[in-house]
Coordinates of C-alpha atoms in Angstrom, one line a residue:
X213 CA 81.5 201.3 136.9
X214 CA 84.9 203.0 137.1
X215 CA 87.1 201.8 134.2
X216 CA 89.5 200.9 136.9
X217 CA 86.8 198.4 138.9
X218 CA 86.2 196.4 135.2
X219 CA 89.8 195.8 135.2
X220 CA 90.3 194.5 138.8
X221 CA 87.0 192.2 138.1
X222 CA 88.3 190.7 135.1
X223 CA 91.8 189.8 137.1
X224 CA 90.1 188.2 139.9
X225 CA 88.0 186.3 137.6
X226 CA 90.9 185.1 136.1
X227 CA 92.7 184.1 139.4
X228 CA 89.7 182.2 140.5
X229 CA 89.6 179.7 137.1
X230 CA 93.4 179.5 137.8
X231 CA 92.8 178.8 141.4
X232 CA 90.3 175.9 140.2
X233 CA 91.9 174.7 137.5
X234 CA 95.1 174.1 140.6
X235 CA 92.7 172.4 142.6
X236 CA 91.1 170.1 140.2
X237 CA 94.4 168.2 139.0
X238 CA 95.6 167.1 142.1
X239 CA 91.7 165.3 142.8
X240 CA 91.9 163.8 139.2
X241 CA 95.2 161.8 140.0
X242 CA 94.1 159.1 141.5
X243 CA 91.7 158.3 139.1
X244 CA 94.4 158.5 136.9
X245 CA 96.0 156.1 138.6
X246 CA 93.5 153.6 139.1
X247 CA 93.2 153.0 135.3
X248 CA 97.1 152.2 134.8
X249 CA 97.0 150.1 137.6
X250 CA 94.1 148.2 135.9
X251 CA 95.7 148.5 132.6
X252 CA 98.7 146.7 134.4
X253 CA 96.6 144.0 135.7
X254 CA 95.0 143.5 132.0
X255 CA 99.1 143.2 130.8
X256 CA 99.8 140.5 133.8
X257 CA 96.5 138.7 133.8
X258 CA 94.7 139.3 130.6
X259 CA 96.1 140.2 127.4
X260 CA 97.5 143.9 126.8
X261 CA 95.6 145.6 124.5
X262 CA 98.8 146.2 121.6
X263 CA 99.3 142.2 121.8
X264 CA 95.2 141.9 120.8
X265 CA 95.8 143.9 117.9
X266 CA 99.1 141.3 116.9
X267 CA 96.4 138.7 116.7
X268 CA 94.5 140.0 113.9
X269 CA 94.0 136.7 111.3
X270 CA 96.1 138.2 108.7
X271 CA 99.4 138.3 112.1
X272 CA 100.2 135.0 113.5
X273 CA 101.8 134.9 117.0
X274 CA 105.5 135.7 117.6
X275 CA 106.4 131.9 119.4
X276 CA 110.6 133.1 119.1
X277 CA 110.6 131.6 122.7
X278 CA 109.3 128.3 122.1
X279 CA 110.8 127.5 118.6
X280 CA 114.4 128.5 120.5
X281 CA 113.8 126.1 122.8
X282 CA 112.9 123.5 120.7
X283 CA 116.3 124.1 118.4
X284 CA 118.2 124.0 121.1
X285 CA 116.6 120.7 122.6
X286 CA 117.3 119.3 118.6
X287 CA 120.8 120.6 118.7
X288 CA 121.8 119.1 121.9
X289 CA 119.9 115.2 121.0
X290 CA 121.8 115.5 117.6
X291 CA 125.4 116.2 119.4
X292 CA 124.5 113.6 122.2
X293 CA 123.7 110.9 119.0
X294 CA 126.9 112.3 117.2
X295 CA 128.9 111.2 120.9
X296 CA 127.3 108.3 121.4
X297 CA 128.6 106.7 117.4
X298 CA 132.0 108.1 118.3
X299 CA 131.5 106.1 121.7
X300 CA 130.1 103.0 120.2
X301 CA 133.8 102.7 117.8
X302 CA 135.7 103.2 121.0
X303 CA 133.8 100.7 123.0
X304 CA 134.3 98.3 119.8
X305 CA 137.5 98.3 120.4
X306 CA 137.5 97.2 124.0
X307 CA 139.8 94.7 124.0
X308 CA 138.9 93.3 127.8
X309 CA 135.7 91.5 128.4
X310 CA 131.8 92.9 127.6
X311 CA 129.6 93.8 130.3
X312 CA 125.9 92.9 129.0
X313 CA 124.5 95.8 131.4
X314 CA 127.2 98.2 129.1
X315 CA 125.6 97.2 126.1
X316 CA 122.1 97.5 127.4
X317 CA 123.0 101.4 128.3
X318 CA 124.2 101.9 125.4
X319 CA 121.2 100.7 123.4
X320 CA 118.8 102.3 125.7
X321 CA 121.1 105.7 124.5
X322 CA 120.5 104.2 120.9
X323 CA 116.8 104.3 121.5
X324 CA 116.5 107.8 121.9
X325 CA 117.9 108.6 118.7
X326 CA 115.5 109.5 116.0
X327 CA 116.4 106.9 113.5
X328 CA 117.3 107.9 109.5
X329 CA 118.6 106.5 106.6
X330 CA 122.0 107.7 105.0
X331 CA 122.1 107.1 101.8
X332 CA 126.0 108.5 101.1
X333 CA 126.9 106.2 104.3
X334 CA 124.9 102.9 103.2
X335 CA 126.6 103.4 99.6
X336 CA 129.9 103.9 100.9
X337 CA 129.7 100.7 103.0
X338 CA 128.1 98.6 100.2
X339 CA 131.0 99.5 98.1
X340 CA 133.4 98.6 100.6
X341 CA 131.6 95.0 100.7
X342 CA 131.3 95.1 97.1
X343 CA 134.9 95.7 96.7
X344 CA 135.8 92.6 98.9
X345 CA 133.3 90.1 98.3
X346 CA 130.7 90.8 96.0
X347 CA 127.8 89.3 97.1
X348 CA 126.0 89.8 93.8
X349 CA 128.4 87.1 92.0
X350 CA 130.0 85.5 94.5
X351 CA 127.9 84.5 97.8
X352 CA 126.4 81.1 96.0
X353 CA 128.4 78.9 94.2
X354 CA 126.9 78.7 90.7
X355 CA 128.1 77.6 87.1
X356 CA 129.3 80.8 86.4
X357 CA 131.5 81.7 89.2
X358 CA 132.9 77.5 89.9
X359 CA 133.6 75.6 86.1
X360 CA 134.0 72.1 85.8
X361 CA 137.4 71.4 86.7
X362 CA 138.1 73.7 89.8
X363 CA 140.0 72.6 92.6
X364 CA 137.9 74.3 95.2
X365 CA 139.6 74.8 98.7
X366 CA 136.9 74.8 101.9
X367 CA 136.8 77.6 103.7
X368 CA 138.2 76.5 107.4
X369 CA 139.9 73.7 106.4
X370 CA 141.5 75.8 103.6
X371 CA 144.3 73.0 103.0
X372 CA 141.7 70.7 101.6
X373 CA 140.3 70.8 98.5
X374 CA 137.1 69.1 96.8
X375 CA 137.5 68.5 92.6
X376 CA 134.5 70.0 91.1
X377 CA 132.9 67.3 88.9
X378 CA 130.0 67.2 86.3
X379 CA 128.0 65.2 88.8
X380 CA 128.1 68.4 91.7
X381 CA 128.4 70.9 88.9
X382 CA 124.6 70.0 87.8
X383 CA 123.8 70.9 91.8
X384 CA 124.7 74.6 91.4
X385 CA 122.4 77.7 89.3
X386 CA 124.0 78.6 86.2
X387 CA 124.2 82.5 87.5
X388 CA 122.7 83.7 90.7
X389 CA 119.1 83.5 91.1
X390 CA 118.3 87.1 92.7
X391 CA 116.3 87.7 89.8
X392 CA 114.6 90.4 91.4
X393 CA 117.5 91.9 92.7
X394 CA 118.0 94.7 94.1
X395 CA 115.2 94.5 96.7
X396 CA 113.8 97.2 97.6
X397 CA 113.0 96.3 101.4
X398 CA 114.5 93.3 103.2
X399 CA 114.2 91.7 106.2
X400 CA 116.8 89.6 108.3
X401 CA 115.1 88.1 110.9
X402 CA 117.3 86.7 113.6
X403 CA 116.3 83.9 116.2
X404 CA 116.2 85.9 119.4
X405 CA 113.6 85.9 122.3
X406 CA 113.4 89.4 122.1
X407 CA 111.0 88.6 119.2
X408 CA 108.7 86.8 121.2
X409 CA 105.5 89.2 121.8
X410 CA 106.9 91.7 119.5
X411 CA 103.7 91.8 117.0
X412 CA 106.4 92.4 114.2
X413 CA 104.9 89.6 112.2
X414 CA 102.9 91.8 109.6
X415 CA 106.0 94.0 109.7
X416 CA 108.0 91.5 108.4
X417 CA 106.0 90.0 105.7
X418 CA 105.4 93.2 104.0
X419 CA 109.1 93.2 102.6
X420 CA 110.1 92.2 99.6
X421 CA 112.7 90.0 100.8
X422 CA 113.0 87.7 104.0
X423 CA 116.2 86.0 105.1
X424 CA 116.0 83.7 107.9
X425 CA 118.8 81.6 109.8
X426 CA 118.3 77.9 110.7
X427 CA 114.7 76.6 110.1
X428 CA 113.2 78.3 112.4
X429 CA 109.3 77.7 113.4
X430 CA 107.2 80.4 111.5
X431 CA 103.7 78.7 111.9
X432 CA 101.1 78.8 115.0
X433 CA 101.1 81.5 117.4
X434 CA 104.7 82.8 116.4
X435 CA 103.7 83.7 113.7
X436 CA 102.4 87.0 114.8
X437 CA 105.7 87.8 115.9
X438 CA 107.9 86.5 113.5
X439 CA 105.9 86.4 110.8
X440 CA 105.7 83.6 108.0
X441 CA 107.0 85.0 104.6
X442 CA 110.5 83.2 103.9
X443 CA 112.2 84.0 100.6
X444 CA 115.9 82.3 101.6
X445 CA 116.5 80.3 104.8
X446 CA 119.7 78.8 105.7
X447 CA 120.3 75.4 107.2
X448 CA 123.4 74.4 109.6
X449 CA 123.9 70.8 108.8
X450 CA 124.2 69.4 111.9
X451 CA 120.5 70.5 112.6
X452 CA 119.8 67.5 109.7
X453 CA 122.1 65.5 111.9
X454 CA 120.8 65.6 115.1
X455 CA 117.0 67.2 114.8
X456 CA 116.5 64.8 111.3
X457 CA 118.6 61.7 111.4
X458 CA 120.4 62.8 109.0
X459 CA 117.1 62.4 106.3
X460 CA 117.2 58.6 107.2
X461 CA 114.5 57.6 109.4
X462 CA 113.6 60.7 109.9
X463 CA 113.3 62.1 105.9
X464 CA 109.3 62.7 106.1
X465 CA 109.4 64.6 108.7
X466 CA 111.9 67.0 107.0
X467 CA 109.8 67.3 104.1
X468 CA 107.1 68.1 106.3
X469 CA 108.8 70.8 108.3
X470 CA 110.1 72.2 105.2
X471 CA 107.0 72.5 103.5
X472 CA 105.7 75.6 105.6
X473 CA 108.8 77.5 103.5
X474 CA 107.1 77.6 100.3
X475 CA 109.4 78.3 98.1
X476 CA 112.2 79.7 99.5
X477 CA 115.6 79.3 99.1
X478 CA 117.7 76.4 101.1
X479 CA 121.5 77.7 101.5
X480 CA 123.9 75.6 103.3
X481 CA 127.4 75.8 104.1
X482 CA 128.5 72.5 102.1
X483 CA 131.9 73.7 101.6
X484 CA 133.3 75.2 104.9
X485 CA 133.8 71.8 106.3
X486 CA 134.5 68.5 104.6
X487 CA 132.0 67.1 107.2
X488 CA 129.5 69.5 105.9
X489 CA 129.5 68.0 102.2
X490 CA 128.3 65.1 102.6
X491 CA 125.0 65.7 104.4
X492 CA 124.4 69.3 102.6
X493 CA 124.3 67.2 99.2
X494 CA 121.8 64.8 100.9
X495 CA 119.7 67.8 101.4
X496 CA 120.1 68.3 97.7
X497 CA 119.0 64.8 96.5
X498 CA 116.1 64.8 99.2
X499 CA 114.4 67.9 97.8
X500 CA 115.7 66.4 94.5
X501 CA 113.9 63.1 94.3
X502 CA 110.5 64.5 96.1
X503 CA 110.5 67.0 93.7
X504 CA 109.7 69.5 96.4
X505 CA 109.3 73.3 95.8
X506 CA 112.4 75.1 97.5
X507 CA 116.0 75.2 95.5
X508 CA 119.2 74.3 97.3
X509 CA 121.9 76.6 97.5
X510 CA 125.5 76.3 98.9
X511 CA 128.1 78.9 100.1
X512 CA 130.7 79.8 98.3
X513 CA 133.6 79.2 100.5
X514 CA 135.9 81.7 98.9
X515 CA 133.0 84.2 99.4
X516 CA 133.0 83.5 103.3
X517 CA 136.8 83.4 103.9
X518 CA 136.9 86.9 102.0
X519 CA 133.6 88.0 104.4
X520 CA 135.7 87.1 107.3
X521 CA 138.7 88.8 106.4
X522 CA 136.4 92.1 105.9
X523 CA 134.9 92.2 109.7
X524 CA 138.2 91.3 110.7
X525 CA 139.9 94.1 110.1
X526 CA 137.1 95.5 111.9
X527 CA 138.1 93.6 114.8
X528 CA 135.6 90.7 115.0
X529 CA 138.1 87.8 115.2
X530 CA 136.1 85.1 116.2
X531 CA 136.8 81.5 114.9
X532 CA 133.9 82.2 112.4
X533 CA 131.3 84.5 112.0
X534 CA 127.8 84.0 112.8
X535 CA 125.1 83.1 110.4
X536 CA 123.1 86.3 111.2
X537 CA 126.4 88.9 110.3
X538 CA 126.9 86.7 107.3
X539 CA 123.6 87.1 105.8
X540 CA 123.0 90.8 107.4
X541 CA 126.2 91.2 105.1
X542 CA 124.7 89.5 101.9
X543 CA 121.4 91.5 102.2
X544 CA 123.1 95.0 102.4
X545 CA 124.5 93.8 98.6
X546 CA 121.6 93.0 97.7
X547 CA 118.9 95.0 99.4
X548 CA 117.9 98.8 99.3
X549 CA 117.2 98.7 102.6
X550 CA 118.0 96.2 105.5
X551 CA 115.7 95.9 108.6
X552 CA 117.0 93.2 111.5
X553 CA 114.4 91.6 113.8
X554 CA 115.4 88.8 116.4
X555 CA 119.4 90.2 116.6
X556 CA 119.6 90.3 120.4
X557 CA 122.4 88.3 122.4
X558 CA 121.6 88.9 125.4
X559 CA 119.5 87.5 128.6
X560 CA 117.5 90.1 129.2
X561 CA 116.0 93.6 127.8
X562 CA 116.5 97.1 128.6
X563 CA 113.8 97.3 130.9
X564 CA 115.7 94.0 133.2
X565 CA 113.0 91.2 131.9
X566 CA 114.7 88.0 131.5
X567 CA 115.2 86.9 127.7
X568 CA 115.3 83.0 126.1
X569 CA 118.3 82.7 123.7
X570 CA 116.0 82.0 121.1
X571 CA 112.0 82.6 120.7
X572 CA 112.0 78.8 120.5
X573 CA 114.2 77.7 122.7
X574 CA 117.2 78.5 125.2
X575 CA 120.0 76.5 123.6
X576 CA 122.7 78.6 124.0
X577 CA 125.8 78.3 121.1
X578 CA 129.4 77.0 121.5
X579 CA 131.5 78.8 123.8
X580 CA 133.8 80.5 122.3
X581 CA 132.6 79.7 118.3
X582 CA 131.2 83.5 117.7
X583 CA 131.8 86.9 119.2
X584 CA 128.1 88.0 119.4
X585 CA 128.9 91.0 121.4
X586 CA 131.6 91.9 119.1
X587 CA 129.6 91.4 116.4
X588 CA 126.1 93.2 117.7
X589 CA 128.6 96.3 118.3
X590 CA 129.3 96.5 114.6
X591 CA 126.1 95.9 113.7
X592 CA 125.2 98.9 116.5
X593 CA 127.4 101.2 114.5
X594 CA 125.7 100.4 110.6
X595 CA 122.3 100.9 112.7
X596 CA 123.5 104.2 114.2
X597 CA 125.0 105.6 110.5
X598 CA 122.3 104.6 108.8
X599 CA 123.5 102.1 107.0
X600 CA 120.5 99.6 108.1
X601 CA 118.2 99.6 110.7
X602 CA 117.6 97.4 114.4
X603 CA 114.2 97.0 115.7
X604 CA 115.3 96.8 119.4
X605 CA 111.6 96.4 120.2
X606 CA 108.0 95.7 120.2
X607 CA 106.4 96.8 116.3
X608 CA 104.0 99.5 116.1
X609 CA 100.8 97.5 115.0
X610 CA 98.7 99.4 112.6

C-alpha cells in the first residue's frame, strides 16, 4: 500500500469512531433521564439518599421545624397567660355589677394556663400579710398576745369592749399552738358543690394541714370528695344556735357530730360580736366538761379588723369578709404551700351544669354580707401569680 492510502485509512477510521461516538450520546439521554426522574420520585416519596446517610445512629434527625413551632406555640400561651393576670386586676376593679358567665370565661382562660408556683411572688405576698397581721402571733387570742387586764374592743362593734378576766384568760393557749408550723402542704377546703363528684378526697388528706369552714359533713359518701382529715375547723355560732339549740337540748348531738373531727381545732369568732361571746364560750365549757378531744380556739378580733383593712385596700369592701378568705389568708402565713378545694360561688360550672351552693345543701348566704365575686377575683389573681393554687375541677385519681 501506497504510504499515502495508510494515511487516508487511518483518517476515515478516525471519523467513523467520531461519527459513533456522536450517535451514541444522543440514544443514552433518555436513560439518563429516566434515573433522575426516579431519583426525584425517591426525594418526594421515599427518602433521598444524602438524608439516609443523616440517619446514621451516631446523627439524630434535624426536627428545626417542629421544635420552632412548638416555641412559638409556648411563647404565644405564656403572653396570652401574662394578658389574662393583667386582665384579671382590671376586671377586679369593675366597679359595676359581676356577670357570673364573665367570670366563668375567664376561669375557663385560667384553665389553660399551665399552673406553677412562684416562690419570689408567694414570699413577697406573705410578707405583705406578715407586715399587717401576722398570722403567726396574732390570728388566735392566746396568753401571750391578750394579758390579764386588757380591755379588748370586738371587731364590728369596735365601740364595745369586753375586760379580760382570769376566768376567760384560762380559756386561751399560752402561745399559738401551730407547733408544727410551717406546714409544708395545706389544704383549705371550701363548701362548694363544685366538690361534689370531684374524687379530691385522697387529694386532700395527704396534706399536712386541713382547714375547713363551718362543720361541714366529712363522713359517708362525701367523703371521697371531700375527704375526712380535719386539722382546724371553724364554727359560725349561730350554726350552735339554730342547727344545736344552742348545746341545750340538743348538746349530745353536738358531741356526736363533732366527734368525726378527731382532734382538730374548734376556732370561733367569739369576739367579733358581743352576741357571739356568749354561745362561743358555751362551746368552750361543753368540750370542757366532756372532756372531749378537740381544743377551742377564738379569733382575735384585732387580727380580723387589721385582715379587713388589708383586702380593702385591695378593693373587697364588703361588710365583712368571708370565712373561706379569712382562713385562705391565715394558711398562706402559715403554710408552704396553699391548695383551695370547694371555693366556687357560683350556680353553675364551666361546662353550663347547674351547681348547689354548697355540696350539702343550697342555702344561699345573706345578701349583701360578702362580696364573693370580689373576693374569688382576688383569690383568681394569687392562683394565677402563683402565690397558691385553685383546683377548679375534678382530681386526677391515682
Amino acid at each position: 500500500m501506497r504510504p499515502g492510502g495508510a494515511l487516508l485509512a487511518l483518517l476515515a477510521s478516525l471519523l467513523l469512531l467520531l461519527l459513533l461516538r456522536l450517535l451514541w450520546c444522543p440514544a443514552d439521554a433518555p436513560g439518563r433521564a429516566r434515573i433522575l426522574v426516579e431519583e426525584s420520585r425517591e426525594a418526594t416519596h421515599g427518602t433521598p439518599a444524602a438524608l439516609r446517610t443523616l440517619r446514621s445512629p451516631a446523627t439524630a434527625v434535624p426536627r428545626a421545624t417542629n421544635s420552632t413551632y412548638l416555641n412559638e406555640k409556648s411563647l404565644q400561651l405564656t403572653e396570652k397567660c401574662k394578658n389574662l393576670q393583667y386582665g384579671i386586676e382590671s376586671f377586679s376593679n369593675k366597679t359595676k355589677g359581676y356577670s357570673e358567665n364573665d367570670y366563668l370565661q375567664i376561669i375557663t382562660d385560667i384553665q389553660s394556663c399551665p399552673w406553677k408556683r412562684q416562690a419570689e411572688e408567694y414570699a413577697n405576698f406573705r410578707a405583705k400579710l406578715a407586715s399587717c397581721c401576722d398570722a403567726v402571733q396574732n390570728f388566735v387570742v392566746s396568753q401571750n398576745n391578750t394579758p390579764v387586764g386588757t380591755n379588748m374592743s370586738y371587731e364590728v362593734e369596735s365601740k364595745k369592749e369586753i375586760p379580760i378576766k382570769k376566768n376567760i384568760f384560762h380559756m386561751f393557749p399560752v402561745s399559738q399552738p401551730f407547733v408544727d408550723y410551717p406546714y409544708n402542704q395545706c389544704a383549705v377546703v371550701g363548701n362548694g358543690g363544685i366538690l361534689n363528684k370531684s374524687l379530691c378526697g385522697t387529694e386532700i388528706d395527704k396534706s399536712d394541714f386541713v382547714f375547713r369552714c363551718n362543720l361541714p359533713p366529712t363522713t359517708g359518701d362525701v367523703s371521697k370528695d371531700v375527704g375526712s382529715k380535719t386539722n382546724l375547723v371553724t364554727i359560725n355560732p349561730s350554726i350552735i344556735t339554730l342547727k344545736y339549740g344552742n348545746l341545750k337540748e340538743k348538746k349530745a348531738l353536738f358531741l356526736e357530730d363533732i366527734a368525726t373531727y378527731g382532734d382538730a381545732f374548734f376556732l370561733l369568732p367569739a369576739f367579733s360580736f358581743r352576741a357571739n361571746t356568749g354561745t362561743s364560750f358555751k362551746v368552750y365549757y361543753t368540750l370542757e366538761e366532756s372532756k372531749a378531744r378537740q381544743k377551742v380556739l377564738f379569733f382575735h378580733p384585732k387580727y380580723l379588723k387589721d385582715l379587713a383593712l388589708f383586702w380593702r385596700t385591695k378593693g373587697v369592701t364588703a361588710y365583712r369578709l368571708s370565712t373561706g378568705l379569712m382562713i385562705t389568708s391565715v394558711a398562706v402565713e402559715l403554710c408552704k404551700n396553699v391548695k383551695l378545694y370547694g371555693f366556687w360561688p357560683f350556680s353553675k360550672t364551666v361546662e353550663d351544669i347547674p351547681v348547689s351552693h354548697h355540696y350539702y345543701d343550697n342555702k344561699l348566704p345573706k345578701h349583701g354580707f360578702h362580696q364573693m365575686p370580689k373576693e374569688y377575683s382576688q383569690i383568681l389573681q394569687l392562683h394565677m401569680k402563683g402565690i397558691l393554687k385553685l383546683q377548679f375541677s375534678k382530681c386526677e385519681v391515682a
